[in-house]
Rosetta silent file (secondary structure, phi, psi, omega in degrees, C-alpha in Angstrom):
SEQUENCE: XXXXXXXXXXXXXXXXXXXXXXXXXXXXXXXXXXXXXXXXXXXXXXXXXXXXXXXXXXXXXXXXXXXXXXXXXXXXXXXXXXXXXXXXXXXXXXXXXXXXXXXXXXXXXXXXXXXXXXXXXXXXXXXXXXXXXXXXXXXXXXXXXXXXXXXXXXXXXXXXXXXXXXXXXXXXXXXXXXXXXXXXXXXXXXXXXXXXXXXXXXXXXXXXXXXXXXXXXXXXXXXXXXXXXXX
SCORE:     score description
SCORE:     0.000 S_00000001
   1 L     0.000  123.369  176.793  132.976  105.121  161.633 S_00000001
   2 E   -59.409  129.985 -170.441  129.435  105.117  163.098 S_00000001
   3 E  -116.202  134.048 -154.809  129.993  103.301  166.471 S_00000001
   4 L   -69.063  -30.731  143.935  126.673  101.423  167.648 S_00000001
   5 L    87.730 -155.610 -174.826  126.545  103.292  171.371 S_00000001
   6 L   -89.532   80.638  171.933  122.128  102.076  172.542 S_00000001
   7 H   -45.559  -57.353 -139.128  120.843  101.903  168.280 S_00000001
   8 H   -70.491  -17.661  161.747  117.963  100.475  169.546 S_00000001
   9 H   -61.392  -52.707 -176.380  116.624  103.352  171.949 S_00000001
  10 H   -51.721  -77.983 -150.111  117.779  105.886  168.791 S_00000001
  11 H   -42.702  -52.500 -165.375  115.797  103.782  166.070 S_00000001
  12 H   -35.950  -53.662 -174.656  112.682  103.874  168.769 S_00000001
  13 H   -42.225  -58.083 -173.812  113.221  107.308  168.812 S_00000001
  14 H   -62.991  -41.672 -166.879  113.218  108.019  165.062 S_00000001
  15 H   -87.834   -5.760  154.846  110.307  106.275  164.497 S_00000001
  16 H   -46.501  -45.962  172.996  108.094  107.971  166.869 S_00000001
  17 L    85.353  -35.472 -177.149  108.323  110.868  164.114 S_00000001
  18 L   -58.673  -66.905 -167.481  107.660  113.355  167.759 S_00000001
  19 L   -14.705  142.538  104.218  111.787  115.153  167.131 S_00000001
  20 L   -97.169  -14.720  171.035  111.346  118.606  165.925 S_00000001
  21 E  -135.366  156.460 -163.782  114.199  120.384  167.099 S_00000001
  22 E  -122.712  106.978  166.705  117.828  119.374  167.242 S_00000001
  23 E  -105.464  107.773  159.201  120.244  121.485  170.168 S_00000001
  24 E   -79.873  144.502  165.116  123.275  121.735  169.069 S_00000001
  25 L   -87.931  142.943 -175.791  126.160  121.997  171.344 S_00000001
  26 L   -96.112  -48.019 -165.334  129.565  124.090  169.265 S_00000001
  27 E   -97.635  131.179  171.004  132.596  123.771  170.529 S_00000001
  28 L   105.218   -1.598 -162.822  134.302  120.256  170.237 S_00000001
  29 L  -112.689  -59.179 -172.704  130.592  119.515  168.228 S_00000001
  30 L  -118.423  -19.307  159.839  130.662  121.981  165.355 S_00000001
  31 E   -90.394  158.968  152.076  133.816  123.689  166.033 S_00000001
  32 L   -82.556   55.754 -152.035  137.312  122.498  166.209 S_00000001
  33 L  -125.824   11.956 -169.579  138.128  124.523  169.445 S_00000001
  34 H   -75.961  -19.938  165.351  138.030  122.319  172.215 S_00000001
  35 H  -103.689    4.335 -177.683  142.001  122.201  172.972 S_00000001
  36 H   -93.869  -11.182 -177.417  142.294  125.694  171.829 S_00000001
  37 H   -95.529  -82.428 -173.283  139.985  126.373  174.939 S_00000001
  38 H   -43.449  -68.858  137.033  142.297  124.130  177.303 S_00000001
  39 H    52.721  -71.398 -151.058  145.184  126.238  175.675 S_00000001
  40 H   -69.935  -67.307 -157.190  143.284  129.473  176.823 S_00000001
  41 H   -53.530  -84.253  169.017  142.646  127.885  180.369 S_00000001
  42 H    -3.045  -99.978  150.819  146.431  126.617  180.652 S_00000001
  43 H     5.222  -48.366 -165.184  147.612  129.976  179.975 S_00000001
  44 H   -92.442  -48.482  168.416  145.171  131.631  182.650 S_00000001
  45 H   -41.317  -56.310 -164.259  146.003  128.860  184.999 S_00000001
  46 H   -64.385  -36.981 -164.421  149.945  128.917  185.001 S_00000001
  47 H   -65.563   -7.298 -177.905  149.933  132.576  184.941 S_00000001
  48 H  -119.284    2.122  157.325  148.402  132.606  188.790 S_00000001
  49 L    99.060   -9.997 -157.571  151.338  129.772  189.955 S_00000001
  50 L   -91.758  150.224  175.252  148.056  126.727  189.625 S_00000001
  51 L  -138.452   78.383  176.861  149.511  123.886  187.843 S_00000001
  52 L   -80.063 -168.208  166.027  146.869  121.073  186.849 S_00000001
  53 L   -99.470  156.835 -170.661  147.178  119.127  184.530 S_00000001
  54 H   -46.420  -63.804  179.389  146.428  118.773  180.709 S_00000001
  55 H   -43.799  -36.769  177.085  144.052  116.037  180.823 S_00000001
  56 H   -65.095  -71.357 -149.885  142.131  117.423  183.847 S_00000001
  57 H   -63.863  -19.535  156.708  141.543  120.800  182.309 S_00000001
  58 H   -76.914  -49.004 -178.971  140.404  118.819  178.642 S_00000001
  59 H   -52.235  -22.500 -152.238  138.267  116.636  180.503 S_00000001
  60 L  -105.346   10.849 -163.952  136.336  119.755  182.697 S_00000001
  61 L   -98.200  146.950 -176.752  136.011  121.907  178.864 S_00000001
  62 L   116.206  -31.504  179.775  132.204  121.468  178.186 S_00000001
  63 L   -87.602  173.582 -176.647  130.699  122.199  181.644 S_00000001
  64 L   -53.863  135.365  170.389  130.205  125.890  182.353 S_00000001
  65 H   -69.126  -11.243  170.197  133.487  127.792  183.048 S_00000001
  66 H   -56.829  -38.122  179.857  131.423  128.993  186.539 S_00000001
  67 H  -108.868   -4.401 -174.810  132.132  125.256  187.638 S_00000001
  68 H   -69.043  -58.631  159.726  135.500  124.531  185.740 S_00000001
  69 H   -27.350  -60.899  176.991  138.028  126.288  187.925 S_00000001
  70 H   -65.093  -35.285  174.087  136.058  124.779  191.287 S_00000001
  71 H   -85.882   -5.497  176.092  136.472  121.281  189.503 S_00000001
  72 H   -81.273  -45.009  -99.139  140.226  121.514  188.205 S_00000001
  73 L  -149.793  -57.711 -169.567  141.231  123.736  190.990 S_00000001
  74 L    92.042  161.592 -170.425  138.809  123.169  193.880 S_00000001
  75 H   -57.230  -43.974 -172.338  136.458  125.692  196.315 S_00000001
  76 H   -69.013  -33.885 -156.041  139.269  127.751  197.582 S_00000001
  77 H   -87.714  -25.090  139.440  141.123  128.534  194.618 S_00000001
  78 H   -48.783  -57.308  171.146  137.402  129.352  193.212 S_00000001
  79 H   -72.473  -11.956  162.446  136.600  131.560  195.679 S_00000001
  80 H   -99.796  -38.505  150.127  139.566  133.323  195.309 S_00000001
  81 H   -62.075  -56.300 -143.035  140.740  133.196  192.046 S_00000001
  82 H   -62.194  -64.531 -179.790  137.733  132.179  190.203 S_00000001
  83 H   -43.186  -33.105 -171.076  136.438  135.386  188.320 S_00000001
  84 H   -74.604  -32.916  165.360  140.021  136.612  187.334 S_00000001
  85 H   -56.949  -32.691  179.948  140.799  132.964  185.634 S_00000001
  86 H   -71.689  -28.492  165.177  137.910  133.314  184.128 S_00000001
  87 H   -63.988  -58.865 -172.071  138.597  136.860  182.740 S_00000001
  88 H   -43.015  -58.177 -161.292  142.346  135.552  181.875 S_00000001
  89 H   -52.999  -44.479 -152.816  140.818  132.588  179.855 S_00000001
  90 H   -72.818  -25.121 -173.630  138.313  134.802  178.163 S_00000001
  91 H   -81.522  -59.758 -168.080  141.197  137.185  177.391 S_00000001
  92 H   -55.108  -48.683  172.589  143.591  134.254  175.944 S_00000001
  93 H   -51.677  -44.208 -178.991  140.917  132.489  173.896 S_00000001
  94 H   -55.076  -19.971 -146.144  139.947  135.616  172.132 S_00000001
  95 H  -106.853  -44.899 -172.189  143.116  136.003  170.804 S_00000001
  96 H   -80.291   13.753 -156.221  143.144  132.183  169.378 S_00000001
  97 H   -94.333   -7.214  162.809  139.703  132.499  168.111 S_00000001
  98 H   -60.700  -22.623 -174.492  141.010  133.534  164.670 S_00000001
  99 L   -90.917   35.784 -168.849  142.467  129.474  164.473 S_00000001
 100 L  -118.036  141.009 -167.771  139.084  128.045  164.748 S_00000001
 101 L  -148.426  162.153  172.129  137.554  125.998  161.901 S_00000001
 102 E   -74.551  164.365  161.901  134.447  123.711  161.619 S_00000001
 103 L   -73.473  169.286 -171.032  134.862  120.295  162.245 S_00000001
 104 L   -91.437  128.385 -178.692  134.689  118.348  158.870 S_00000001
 105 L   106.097  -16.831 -147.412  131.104  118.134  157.754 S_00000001
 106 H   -78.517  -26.991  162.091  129.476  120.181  160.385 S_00000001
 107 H   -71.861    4.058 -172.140  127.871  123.176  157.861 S_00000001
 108 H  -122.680   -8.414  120.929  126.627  120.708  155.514 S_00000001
 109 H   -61.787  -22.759  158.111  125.378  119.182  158.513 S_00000001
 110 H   -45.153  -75.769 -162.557  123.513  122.315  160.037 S_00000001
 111 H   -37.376  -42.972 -172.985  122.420  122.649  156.484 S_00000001
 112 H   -66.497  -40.454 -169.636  120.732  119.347  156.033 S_00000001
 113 H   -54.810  -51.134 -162.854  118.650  119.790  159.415 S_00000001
 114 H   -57.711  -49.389 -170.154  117.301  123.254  158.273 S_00000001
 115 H   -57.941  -13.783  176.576  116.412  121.771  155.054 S_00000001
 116 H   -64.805  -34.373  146.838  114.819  119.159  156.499 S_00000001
 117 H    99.507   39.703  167.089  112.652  121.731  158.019 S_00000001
 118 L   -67.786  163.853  142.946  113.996  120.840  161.893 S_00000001
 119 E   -91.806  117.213  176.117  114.371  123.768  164.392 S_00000001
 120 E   -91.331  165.979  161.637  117.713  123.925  164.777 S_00000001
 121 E  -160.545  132.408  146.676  119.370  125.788  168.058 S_00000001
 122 E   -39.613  116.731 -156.515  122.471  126.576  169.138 S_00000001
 123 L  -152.274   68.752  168.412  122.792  125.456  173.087 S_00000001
 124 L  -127.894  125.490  158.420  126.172  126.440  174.269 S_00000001
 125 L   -25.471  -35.410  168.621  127.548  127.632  177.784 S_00000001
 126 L   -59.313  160.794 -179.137  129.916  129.597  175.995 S_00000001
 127 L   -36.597  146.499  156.420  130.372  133.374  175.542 S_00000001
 128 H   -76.825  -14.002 -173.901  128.411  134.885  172.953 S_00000001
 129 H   -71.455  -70.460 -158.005  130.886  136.747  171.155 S_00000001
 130 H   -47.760  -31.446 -167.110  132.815  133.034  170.871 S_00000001
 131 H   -47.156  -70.396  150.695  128.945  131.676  169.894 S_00000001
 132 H    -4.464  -78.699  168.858  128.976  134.339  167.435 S_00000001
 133 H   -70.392  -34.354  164.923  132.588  133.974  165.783 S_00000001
 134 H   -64.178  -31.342  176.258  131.578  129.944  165.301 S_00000001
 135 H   -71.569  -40.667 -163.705  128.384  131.268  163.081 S_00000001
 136 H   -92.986   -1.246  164.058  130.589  133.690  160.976 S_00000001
 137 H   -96.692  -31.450  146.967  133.118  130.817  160.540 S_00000001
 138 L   -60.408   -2.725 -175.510  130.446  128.434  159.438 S_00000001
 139 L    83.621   18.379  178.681  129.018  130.984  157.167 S_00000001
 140 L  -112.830 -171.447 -176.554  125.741  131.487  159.075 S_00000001
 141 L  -141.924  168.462 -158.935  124.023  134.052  160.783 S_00000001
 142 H   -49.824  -70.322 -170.983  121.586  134.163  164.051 S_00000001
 143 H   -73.772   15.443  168.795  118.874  134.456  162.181 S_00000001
 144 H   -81.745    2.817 -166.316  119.248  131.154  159.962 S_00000001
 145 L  -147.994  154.913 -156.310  118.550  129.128  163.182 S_00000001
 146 L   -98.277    3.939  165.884  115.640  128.989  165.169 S_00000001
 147 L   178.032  150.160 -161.354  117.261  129.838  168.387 S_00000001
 148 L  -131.692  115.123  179.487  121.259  131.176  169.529 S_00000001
 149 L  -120.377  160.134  140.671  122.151  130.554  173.161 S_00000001
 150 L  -172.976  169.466 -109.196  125.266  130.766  175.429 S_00000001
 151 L   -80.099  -12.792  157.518  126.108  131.272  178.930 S_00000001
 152 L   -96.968   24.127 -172.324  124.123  134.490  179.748 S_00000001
 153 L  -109.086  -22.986 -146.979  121.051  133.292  179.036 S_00000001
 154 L  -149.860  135.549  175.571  120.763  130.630  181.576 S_00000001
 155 L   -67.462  -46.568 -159.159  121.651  130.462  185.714 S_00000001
 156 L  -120.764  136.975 -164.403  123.351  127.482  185.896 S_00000001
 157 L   -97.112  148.630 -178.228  125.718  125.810  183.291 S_00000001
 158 L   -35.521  146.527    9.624  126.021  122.333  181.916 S_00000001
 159 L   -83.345   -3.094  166.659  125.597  119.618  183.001 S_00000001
 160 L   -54.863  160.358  159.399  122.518  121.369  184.469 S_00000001
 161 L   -89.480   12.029 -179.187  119.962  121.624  181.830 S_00000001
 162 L   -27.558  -52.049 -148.647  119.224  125.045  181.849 S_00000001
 163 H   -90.282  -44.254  160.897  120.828  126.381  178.784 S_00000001
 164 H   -39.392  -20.432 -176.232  119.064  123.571  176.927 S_00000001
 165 H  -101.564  -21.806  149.831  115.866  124.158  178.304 S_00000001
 166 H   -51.968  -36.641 -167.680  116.182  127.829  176.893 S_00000001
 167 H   -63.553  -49.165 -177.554  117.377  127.002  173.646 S_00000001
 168 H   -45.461  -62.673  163.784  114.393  124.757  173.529 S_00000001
 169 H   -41.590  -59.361 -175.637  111.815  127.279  174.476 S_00000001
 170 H   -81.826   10.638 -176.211  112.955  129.748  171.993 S_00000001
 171 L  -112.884   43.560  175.780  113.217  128.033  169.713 S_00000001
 172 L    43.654   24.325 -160.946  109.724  127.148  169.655 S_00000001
 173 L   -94.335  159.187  166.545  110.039  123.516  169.367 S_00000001
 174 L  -118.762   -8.653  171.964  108.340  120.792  171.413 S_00000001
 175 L  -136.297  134.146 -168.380  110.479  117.395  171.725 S_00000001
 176 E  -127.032  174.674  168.569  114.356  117.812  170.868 S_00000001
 177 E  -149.583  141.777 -162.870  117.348  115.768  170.829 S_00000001
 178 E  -121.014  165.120  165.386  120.687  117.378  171.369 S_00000001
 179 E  -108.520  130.640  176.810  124.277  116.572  169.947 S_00000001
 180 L   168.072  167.843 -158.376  127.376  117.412  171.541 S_00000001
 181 L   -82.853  -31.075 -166.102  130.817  115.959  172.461 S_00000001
 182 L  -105.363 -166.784 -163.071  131.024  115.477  176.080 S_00000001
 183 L   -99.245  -57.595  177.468  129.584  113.522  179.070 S_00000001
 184 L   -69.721   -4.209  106.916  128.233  117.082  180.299 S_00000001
 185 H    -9.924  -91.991 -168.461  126.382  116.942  177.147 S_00000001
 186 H   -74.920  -98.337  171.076  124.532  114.060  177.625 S_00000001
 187 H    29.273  -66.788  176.922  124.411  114.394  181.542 S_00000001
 188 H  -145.018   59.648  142.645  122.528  117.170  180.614 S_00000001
 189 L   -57.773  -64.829 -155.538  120.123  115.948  177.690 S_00000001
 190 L   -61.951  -24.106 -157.609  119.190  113.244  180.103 S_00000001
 191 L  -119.144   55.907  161.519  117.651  115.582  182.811 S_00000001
 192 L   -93.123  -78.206  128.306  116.248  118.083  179.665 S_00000001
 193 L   173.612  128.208  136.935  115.004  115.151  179.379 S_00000001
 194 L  -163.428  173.942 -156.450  116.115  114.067  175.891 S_00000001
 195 L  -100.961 -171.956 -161.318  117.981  111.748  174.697 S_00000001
 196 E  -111.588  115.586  165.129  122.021  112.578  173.228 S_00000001
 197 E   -90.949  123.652  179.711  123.575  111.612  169.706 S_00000001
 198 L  -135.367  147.609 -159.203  127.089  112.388  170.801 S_00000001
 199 L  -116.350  170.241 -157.938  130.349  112.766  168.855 S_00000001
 200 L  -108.407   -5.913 -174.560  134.171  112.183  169.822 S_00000001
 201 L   -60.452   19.287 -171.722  135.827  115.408  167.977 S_00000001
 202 L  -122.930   -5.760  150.426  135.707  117.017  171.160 S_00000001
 203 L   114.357    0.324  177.001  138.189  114.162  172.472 S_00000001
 204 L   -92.887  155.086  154.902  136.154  111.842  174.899 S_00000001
 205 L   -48.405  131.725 -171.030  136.256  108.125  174.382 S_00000001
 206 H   -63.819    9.568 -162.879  133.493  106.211  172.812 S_00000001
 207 H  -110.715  -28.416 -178.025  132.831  104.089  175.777 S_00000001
 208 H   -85.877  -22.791  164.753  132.795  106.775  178.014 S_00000001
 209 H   -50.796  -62.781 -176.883  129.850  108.865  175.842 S_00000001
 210 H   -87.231    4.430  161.966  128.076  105.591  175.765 S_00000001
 211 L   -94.521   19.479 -168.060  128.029  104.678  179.125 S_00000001
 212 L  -102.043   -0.921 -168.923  127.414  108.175  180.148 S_00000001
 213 L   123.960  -14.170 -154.984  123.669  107.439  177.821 S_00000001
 214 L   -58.231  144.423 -161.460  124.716  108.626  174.848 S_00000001
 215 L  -110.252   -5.684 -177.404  121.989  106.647  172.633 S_00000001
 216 E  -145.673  167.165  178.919  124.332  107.040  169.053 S_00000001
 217 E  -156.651   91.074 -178.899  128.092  107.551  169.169 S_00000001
 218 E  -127.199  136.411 -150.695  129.998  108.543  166.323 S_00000001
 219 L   -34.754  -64.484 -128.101  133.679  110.350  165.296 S_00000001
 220 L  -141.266  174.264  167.154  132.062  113.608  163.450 S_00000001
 221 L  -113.969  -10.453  168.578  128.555  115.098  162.678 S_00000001
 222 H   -70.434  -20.678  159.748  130.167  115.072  159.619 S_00000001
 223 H   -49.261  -37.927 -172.506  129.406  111.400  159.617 S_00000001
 224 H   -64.158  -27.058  174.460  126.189  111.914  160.302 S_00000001
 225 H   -94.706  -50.497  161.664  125.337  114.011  157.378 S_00000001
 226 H   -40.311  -35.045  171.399  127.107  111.608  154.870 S_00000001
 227 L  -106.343   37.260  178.329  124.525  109.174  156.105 S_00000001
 228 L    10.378   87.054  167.790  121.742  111.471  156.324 S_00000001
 229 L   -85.997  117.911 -179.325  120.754  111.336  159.922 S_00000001
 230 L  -122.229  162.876 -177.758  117.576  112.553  160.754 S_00000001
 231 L   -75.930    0.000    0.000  116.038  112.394  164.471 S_00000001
């Protein structure tokens, strides 16, 4: 169900006609992999004795794994700890990355944009190999998209806007709007600056998207393409 989240900032938006590029964010946006990530992190966590909790470590999946471990975890167990969780995770996820499926809708959303003749870009914090295995599970390839990011590309990870402000560049575009599931999503659209259509398959609450800015707020992107959304 489209949920209304600030319409009237969105509509403004559309009718400016300025959008040319769209940044997508993948996982929890266009993938289904956002607890299969807390999973991985679980797994890297318990295995060093750290015991958070579920909820924390699904709330912290979207910002950069460089800050998740200092925000689950805290500075010491970062400073000590931090690369090898991060190694664990990246070793556990790989292994689930065979269960990973689009979200419902999300190639025949992709699909619509290009035809539409948007510059699309990828703009995810994630690995590239993971980036990578989400294109060959949607059926696409690098070069079908006007720009492929993830977490080496950029210094500092969402909610900075870095990796957004890359995607953006290469992908030649000059005023975007991005999509993605979380609060560090739009957190950091707004300081891109642009503004955030943001969707709940990645497991936050609609109230907490739209009071984080989110200017549209809806379940799926597959909604979005059944009602042919354009920026």
């Amino acid at each position: 169900m489209l949920r209304p989240g600030k319409q009237v900032q969105m509509t403004q938006a559309n009718e400016s006609g300025s959008v040319d590029t769209v940044l997508l964010d993948v996982d929890g946006t266009l993938i289904d992999s956002t607890y299969l990530h807390a999973l991985a992190w679980m797994q890297a966590f318990t295995a060093h004795d750290l015991t958070p909790q579920w909820w924390e470590v699904h709330r912290a999946i979207g910002m950069g794994g460089d800050r998740l471990v200092g925000e689950i975890c805290g500075d010491e167990v970062e400073e000590s700890l931090g690369d090898t969780l991060r190694d664990d995770w990246e070793r556990h996820y790989r292994k689930l990355v065979p269960d990973v499926r689009p979200l419902p809708g999300a190639v025949d959303f992709v699909r619509g944009l290009l035809d539409a003749g948007y510059r699309v870009a990828l703009a995810s914090s994630g690995k590239a190999e993971f980036t990578d295995a989400a294109l060959e599970v949607m059926g696409f390839e690098r070069d079908d998209l006007a720009a492929v990011t993830s977490s080496d590309d950029a210094d500092d990870s969402k909610p900075a806007p870095d990796i957004l402000e890359v995607a953006l560049t290469e992908a030649g575009g000059g005023r975007a709007i991005v999509v993605g599931d979380t609060v560090w999503d739009v957190a950091s659209a707004h300081r891109l600056p642009a503004e955030c259509v943001a969707v709940r398959s990645g497991g936050f609450a609609e109230a907490e998207l739209r009071d984080a800015g989110a200017v549209l707020v809806v379940d799926h992107v597959g909604e979005l393409a059944r009602r042919g959304w354009r920026p």
